[in-house]
MMTF fields as JSON, N, C-alpha, C and O atoms, coordinates in Angstrom:
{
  "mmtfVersion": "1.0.0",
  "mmtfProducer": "UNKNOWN",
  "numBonds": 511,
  "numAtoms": 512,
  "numGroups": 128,
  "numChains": 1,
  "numModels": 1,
  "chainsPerModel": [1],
  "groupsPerChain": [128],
  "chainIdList": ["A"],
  "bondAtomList": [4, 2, 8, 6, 12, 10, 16, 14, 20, 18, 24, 22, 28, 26, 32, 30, 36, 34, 40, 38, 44, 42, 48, 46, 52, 50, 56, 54, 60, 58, 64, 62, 68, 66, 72, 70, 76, 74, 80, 78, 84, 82, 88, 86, 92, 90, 96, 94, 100, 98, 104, 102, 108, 106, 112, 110, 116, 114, 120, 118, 124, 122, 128, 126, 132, 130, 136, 134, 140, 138, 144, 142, 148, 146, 152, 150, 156, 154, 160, 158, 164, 162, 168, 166, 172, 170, 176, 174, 180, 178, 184, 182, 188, 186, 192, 190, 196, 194, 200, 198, 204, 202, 208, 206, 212, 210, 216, 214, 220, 218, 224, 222, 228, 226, 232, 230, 236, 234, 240, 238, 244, 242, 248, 246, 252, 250, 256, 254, 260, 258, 264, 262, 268, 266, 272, 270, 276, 274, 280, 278, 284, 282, 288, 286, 292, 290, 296, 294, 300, 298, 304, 302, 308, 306, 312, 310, 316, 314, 320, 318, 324, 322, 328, 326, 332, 330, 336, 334, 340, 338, 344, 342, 348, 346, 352, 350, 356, 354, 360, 358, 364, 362, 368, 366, 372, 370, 376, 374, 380, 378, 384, 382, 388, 386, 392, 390, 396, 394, 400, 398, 404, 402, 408, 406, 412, 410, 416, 414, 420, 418, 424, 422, 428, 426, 432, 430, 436, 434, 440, 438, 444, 442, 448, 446, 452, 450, 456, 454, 460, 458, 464, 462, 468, 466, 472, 470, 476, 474, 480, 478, 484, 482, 488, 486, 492, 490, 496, 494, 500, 498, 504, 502, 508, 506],
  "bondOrderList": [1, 1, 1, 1, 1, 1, 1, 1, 1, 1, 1, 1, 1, 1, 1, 1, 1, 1, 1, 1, 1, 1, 1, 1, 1, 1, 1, 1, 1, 1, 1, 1, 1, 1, 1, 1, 1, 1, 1, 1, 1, 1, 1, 1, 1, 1, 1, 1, 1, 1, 1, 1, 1, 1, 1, 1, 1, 1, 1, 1, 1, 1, 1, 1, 1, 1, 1, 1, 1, 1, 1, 1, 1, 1, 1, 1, 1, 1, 1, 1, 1, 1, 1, 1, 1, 1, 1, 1, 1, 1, 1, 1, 1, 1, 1, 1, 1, 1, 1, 1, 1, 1, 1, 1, 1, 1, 1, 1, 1, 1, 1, 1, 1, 1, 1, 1, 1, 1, 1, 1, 1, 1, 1, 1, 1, 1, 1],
  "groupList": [{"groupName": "UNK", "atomNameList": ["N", "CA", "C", "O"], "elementList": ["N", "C", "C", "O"], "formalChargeList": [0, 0, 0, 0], "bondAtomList": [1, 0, 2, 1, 3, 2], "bondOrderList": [1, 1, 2], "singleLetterCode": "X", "chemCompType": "L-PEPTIDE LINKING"}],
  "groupTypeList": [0, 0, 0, 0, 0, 0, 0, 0, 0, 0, 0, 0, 0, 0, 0, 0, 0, 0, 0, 0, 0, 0, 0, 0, 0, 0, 0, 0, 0, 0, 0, 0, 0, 0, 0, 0, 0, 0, 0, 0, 0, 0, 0, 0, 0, 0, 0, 0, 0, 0, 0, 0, 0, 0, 0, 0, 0, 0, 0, 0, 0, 0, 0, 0, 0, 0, 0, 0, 0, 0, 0, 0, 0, 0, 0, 0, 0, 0, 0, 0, 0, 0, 0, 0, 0, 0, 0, 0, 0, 0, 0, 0, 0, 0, 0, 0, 0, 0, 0, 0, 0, 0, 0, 0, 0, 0, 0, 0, 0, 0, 0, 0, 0, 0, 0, 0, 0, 0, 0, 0, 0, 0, 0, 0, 0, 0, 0, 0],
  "groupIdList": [1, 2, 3, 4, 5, 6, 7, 8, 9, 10, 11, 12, 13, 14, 15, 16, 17, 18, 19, 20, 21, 22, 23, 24, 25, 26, 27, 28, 29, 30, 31, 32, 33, 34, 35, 36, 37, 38, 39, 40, 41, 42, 43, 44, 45, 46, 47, 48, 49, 50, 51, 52, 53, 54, 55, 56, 57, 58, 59, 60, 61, 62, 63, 64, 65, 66, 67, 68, 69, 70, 71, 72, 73, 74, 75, 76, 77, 78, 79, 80, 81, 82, 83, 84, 85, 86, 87, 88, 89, 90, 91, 92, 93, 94, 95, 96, 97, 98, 99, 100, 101, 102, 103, 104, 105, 106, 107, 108, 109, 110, 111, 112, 113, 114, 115, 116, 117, 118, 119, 120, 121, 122, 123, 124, 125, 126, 127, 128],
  "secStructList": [7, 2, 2, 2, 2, 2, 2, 2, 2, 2, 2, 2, 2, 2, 2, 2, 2, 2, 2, 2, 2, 2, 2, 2, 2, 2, 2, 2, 1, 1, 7, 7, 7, 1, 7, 7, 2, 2, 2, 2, 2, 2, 2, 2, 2, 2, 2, 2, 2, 2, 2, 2, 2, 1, 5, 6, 6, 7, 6, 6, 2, 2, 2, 2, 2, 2, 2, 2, 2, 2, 2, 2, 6, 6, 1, 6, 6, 1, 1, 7, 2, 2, 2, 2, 2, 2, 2, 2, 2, 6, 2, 2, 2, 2, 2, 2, 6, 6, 6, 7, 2, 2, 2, 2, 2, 2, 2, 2, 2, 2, 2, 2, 2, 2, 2, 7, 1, 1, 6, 6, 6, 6, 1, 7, 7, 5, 6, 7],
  "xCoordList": [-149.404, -149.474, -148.078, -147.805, -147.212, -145.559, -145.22, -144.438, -145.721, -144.914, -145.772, -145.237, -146.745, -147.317, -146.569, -146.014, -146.232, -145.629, -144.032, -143.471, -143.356, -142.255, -141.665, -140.589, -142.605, -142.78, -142.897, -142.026, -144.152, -144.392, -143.111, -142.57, -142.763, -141.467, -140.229, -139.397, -139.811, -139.302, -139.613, -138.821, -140.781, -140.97, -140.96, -140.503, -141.225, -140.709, -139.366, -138.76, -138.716, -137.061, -136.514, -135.621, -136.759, -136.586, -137.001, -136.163, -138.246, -138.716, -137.615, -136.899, -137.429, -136.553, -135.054, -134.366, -134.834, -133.648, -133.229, -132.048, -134.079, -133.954, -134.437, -133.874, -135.492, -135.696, -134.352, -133.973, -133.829, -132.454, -131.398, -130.598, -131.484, -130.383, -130.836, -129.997, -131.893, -132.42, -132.036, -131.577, -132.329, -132.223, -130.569, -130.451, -129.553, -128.437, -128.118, -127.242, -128.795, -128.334, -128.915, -127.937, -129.603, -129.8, -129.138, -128.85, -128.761, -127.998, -126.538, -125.769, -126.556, -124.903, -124.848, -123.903, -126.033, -125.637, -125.207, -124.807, -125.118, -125.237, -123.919, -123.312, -123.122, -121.969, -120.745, -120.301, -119.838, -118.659, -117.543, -117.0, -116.91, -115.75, -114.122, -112.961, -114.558, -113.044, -113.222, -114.289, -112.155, -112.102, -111.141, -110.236, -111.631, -111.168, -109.344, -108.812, -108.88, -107.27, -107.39, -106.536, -108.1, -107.989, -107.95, -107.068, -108.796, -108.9, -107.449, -106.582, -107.052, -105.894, -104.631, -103.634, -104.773, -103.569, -103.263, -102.258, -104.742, -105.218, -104.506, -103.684, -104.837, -104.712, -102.87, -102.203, -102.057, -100.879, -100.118, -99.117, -100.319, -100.151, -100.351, -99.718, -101.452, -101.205, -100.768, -100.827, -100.27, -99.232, -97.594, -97.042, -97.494, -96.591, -96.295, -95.275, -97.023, -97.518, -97.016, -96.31, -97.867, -97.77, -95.915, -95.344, -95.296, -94.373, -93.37, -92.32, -93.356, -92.904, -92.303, -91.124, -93.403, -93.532, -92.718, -92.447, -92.334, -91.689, -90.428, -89.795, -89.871, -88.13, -87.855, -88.732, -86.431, -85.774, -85.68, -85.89, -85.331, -85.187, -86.32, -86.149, -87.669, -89.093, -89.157, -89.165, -89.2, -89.779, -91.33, -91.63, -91.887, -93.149, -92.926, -93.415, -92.25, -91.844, -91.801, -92.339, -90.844, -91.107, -92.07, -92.546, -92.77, -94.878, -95.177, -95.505, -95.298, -96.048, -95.625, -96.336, -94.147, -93.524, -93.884, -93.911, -94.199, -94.51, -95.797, -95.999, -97.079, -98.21, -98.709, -99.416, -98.06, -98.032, -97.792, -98.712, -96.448, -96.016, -97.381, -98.325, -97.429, -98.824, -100.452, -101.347, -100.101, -101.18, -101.183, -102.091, -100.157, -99.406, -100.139, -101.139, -99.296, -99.108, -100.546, -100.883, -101.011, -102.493, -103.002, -103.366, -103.182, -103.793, -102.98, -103.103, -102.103, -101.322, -101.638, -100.585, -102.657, -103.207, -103.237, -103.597, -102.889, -103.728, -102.214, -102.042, -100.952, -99.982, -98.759, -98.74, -97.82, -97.036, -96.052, -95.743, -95.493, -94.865, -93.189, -92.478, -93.165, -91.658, -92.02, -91.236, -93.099, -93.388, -93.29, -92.425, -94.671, -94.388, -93.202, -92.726, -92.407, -90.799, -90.208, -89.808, -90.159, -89.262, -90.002, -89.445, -91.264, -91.683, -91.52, -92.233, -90.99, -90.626, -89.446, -89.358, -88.381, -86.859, -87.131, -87.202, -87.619, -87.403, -88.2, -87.522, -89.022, -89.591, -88.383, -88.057, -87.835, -86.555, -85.125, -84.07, -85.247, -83.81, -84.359, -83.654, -86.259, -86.213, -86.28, -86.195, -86.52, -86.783, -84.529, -84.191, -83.549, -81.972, -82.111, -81.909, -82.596, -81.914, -82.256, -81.917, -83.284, -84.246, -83.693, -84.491, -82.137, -82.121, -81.499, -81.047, -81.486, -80.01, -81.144, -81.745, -81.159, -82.318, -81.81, -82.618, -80.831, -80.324, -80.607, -80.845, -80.691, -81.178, -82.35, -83.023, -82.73, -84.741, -85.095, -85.678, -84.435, -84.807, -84.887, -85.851, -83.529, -83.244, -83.963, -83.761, -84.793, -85.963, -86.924, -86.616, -87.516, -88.448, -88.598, -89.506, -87.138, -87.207, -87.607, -88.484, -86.81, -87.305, -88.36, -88.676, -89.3, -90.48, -91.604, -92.62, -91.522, -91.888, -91.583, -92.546, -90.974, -90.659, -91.036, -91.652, -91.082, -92.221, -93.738, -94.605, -93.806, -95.191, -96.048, -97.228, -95.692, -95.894, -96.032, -95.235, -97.035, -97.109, -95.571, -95.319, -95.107, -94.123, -93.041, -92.828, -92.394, -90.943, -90.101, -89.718, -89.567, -89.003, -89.6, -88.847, -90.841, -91.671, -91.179, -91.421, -90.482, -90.012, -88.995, -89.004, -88.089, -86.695, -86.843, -85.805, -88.131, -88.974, -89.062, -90.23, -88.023, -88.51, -87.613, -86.564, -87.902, -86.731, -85.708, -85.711, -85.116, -83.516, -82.872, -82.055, -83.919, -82.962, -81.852, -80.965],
  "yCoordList": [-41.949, -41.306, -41.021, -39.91, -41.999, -41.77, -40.76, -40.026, -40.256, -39.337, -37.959, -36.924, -37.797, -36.45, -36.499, -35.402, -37.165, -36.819, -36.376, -35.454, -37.594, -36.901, -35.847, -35.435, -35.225, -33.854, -32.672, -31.845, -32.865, -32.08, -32.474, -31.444, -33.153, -33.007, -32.772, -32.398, -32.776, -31.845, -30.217, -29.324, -30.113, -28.707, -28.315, -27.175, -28.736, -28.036, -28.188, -27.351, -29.095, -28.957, -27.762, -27.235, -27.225, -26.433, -25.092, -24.252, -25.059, -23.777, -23.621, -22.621, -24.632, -24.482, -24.169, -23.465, -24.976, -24.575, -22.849, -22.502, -22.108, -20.766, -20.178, -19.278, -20.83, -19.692, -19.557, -18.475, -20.592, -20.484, -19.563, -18.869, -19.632, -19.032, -17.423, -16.542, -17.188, -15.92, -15.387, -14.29, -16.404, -16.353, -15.651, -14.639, -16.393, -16.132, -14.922, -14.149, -14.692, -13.465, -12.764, -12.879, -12.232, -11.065, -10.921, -9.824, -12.194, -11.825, -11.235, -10.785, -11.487, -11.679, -10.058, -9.45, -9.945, -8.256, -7.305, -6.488, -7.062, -5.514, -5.871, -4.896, -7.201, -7.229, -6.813, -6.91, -6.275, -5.694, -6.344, -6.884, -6.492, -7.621, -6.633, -6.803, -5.837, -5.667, -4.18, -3.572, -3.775, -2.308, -1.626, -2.199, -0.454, -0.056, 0.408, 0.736, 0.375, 0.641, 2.439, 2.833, 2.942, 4.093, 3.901, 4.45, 3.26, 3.071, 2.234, 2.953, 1.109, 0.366, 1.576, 1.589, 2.306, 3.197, 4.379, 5.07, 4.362, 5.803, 4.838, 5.288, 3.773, 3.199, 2.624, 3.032, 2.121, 1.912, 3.232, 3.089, 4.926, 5.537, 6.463, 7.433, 5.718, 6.165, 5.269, 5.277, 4.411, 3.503, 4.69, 5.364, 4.351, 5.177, 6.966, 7.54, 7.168, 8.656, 8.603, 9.356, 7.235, 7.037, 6.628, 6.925, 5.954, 5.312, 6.286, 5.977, 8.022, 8.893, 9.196, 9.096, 9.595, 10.185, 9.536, 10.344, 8.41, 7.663, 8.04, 8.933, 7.409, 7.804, 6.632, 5.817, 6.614, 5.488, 4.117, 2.955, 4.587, 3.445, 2.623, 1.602, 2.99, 2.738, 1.345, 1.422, 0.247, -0.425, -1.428, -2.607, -0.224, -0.329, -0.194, -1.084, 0.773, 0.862, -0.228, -0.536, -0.878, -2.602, -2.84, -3.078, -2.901, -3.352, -2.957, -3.676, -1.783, -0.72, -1.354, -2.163, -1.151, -1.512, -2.526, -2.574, -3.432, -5.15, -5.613, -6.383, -4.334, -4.375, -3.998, -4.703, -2.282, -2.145, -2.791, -3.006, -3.466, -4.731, -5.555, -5.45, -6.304, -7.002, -7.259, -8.094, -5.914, -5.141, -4.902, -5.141, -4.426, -4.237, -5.643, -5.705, -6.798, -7.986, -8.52, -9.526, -8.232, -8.351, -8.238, -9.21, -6.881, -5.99, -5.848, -4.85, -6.56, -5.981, -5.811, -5.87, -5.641, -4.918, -3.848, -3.231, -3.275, -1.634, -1.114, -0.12, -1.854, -1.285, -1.783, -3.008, -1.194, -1.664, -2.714, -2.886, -3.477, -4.24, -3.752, -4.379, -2.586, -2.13, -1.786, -2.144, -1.17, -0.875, -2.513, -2.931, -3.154, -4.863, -5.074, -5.628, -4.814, -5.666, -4.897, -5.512, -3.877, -2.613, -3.303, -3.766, -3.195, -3.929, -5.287, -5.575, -6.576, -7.498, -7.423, -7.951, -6.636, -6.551, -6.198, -7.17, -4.803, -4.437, -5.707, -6.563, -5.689, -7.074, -8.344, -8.897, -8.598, -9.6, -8.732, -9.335, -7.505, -6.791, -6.966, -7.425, -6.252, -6.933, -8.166, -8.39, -8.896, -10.263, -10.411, -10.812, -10.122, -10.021, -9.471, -10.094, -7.841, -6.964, -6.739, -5.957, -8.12, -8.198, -6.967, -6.121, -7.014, -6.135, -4.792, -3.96, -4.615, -3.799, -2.355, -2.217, -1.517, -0.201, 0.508, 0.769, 0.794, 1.152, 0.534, 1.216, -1.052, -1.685, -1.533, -1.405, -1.538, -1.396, -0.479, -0.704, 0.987, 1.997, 2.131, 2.464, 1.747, 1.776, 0.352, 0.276, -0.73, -1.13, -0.036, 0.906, 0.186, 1.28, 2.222, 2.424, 2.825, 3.738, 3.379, 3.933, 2.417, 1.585, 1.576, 1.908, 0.911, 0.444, 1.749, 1.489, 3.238, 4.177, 4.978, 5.708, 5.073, 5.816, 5.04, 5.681, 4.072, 2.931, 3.378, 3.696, 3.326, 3.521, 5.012, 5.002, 5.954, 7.385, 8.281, 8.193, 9.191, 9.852, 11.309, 11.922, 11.543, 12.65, 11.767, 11.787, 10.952, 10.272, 10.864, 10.009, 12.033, 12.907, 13.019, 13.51, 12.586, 13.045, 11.547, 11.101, 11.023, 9.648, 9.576, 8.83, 10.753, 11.069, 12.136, 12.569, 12.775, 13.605, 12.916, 12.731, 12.285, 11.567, 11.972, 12.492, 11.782, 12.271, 11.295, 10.071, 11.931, 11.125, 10.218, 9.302, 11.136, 10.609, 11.578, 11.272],
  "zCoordList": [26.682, 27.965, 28.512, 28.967, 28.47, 28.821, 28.196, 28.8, 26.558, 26.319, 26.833, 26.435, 27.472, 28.015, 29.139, 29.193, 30.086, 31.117, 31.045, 31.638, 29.876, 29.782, 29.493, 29.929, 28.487, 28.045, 29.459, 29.73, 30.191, 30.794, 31.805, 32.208, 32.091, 33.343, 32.467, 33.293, 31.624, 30.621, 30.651, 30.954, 30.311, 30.312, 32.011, 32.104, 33.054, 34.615, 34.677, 35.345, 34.117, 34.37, 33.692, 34.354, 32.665, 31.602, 32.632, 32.958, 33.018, 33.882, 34.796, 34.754, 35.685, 36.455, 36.562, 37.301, 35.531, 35.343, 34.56, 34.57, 34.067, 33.582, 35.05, 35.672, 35.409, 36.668, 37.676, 38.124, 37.898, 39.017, 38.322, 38.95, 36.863, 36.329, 36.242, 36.43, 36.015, 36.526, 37.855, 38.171, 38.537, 39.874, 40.397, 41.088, 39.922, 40.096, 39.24, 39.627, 38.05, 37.332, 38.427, 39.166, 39.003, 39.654, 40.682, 41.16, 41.222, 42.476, 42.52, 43.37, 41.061, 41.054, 39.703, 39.2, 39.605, 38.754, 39.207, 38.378, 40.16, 41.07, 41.503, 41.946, 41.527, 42.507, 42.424, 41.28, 43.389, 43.112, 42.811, 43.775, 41.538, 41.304, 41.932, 41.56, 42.758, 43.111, 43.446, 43.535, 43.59, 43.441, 41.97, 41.364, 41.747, 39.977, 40.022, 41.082, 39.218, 39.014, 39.812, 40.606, 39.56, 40.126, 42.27, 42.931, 42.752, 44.059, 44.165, 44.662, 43.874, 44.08, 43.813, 44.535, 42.987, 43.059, 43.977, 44.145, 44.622, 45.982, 47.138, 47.936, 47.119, 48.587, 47.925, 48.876, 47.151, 47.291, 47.389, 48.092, 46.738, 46.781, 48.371, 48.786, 48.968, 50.481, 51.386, 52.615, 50.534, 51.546, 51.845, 52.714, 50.709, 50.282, 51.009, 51.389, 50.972, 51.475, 53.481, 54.151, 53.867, 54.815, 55.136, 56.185, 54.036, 54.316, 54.156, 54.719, 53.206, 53.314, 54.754, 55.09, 55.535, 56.446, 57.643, 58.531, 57.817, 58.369, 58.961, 58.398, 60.197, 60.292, 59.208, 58.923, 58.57, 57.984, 58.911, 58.561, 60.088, 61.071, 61.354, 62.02, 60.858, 61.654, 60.96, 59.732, 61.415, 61.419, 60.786, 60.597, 60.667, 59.857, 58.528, 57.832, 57.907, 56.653, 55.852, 54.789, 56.792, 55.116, 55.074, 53.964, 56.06, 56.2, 55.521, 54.577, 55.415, 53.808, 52.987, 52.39, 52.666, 51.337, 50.997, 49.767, 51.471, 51.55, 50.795, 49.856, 52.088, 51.976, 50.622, 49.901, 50.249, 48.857, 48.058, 47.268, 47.795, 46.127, 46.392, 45.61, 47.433, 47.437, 47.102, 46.967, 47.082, 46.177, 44.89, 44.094, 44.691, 43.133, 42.559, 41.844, 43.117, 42.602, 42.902, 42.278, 43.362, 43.121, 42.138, 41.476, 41.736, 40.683, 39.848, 39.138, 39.654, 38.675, 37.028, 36.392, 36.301, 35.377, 35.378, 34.376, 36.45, 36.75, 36.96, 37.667, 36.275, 36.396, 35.681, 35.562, 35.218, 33.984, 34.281, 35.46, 33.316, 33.756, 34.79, 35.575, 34.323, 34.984, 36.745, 37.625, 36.997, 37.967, 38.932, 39.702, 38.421, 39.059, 38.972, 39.963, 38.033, 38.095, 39.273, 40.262, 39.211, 40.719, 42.151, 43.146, 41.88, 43.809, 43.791, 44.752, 43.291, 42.823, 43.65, 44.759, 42.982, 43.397, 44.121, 44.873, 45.021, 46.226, 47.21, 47.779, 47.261, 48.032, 48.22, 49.271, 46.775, 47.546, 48.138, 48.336, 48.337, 48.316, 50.243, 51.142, 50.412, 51.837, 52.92, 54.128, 51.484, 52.512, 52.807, 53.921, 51.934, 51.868, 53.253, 54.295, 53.09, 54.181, 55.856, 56.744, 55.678, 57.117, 58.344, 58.746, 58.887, 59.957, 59.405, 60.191, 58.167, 57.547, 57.104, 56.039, 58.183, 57.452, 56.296, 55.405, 56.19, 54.732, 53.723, 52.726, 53.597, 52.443, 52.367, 51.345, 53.593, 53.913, 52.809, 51.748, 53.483, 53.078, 51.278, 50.589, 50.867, 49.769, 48.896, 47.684, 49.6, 48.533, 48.937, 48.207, 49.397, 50.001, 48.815, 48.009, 49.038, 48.057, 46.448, 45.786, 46.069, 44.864, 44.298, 43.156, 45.703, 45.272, 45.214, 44.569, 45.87, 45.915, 44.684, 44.448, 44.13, 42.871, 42.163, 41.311, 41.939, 40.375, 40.692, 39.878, 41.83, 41.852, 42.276, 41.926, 42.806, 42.995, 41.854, 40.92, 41.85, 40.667, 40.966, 39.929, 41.648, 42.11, 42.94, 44.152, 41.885, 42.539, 43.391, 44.19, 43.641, 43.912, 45.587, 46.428, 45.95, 47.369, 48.055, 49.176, 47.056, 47.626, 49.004, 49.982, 48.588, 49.334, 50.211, 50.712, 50.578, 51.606, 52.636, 52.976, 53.519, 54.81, 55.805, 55.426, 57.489, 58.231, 58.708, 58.841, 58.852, 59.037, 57.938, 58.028, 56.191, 55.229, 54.926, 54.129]
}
């Protein structure tokens, strides 16, 4: 008799335990693990875009620049190692140049040409 019961509470642990794992497979199929190398490069690329547009003097600029490597360094699969190495340096050239906008500018610039598909739209800003 011990061994019919052990069996059968054997066989509900067994149910159970596939049903939860069912359970979690479905919940967890449909789910989004991130966003794709293509979206991470729209949104650092309109950091960038945004950070174009900027005076040199503005203030916000390292934010982008910042916000962008951060991203980079996030995702960084979705981008080569030279690029990560350029927002790397510029990121420590701003944490160096905290009040100095010329250095700003010039990680800025750095970190905008590794990562922009048209390097050149880098040096498109006013009062460069």
């Amino acid at each position: 008799m011990r061994r019919g019961w052990a069996f059968a509470l054997a066989t509900a642990g067994a149910v159970v335990v596939a049903g939860g794992g069912y359970v979690v497979g479905e919940r967890t199929a449909g789910r989004d693990d991130g966003p794709s190398c293509a979206e991470v490069r729209q949104t650092v690329e309109g950091l960038f875009g945004d950070w174009v547009k900027l005076d040199t003097t503005d203030q916000v600029g390292p934010m982008k620049v910042r916000t962008a490597a951060d991203i980079v360094r996030e995702h960084g699969d979705c981008y080569p190692y030279a690029t990560r190495s350029a927002l790397r340096a510029a990121v420590q050239q701003l944490d160096v140049a905290v009040e100095s906008n010329p250095m700003q500018y010039a990680a800025g610039l750095v970190a905008c040409q590794a990562v922009v598909a048209d390097p050149a739209s880098c040096r498109d800003r006013p009062g460069s």
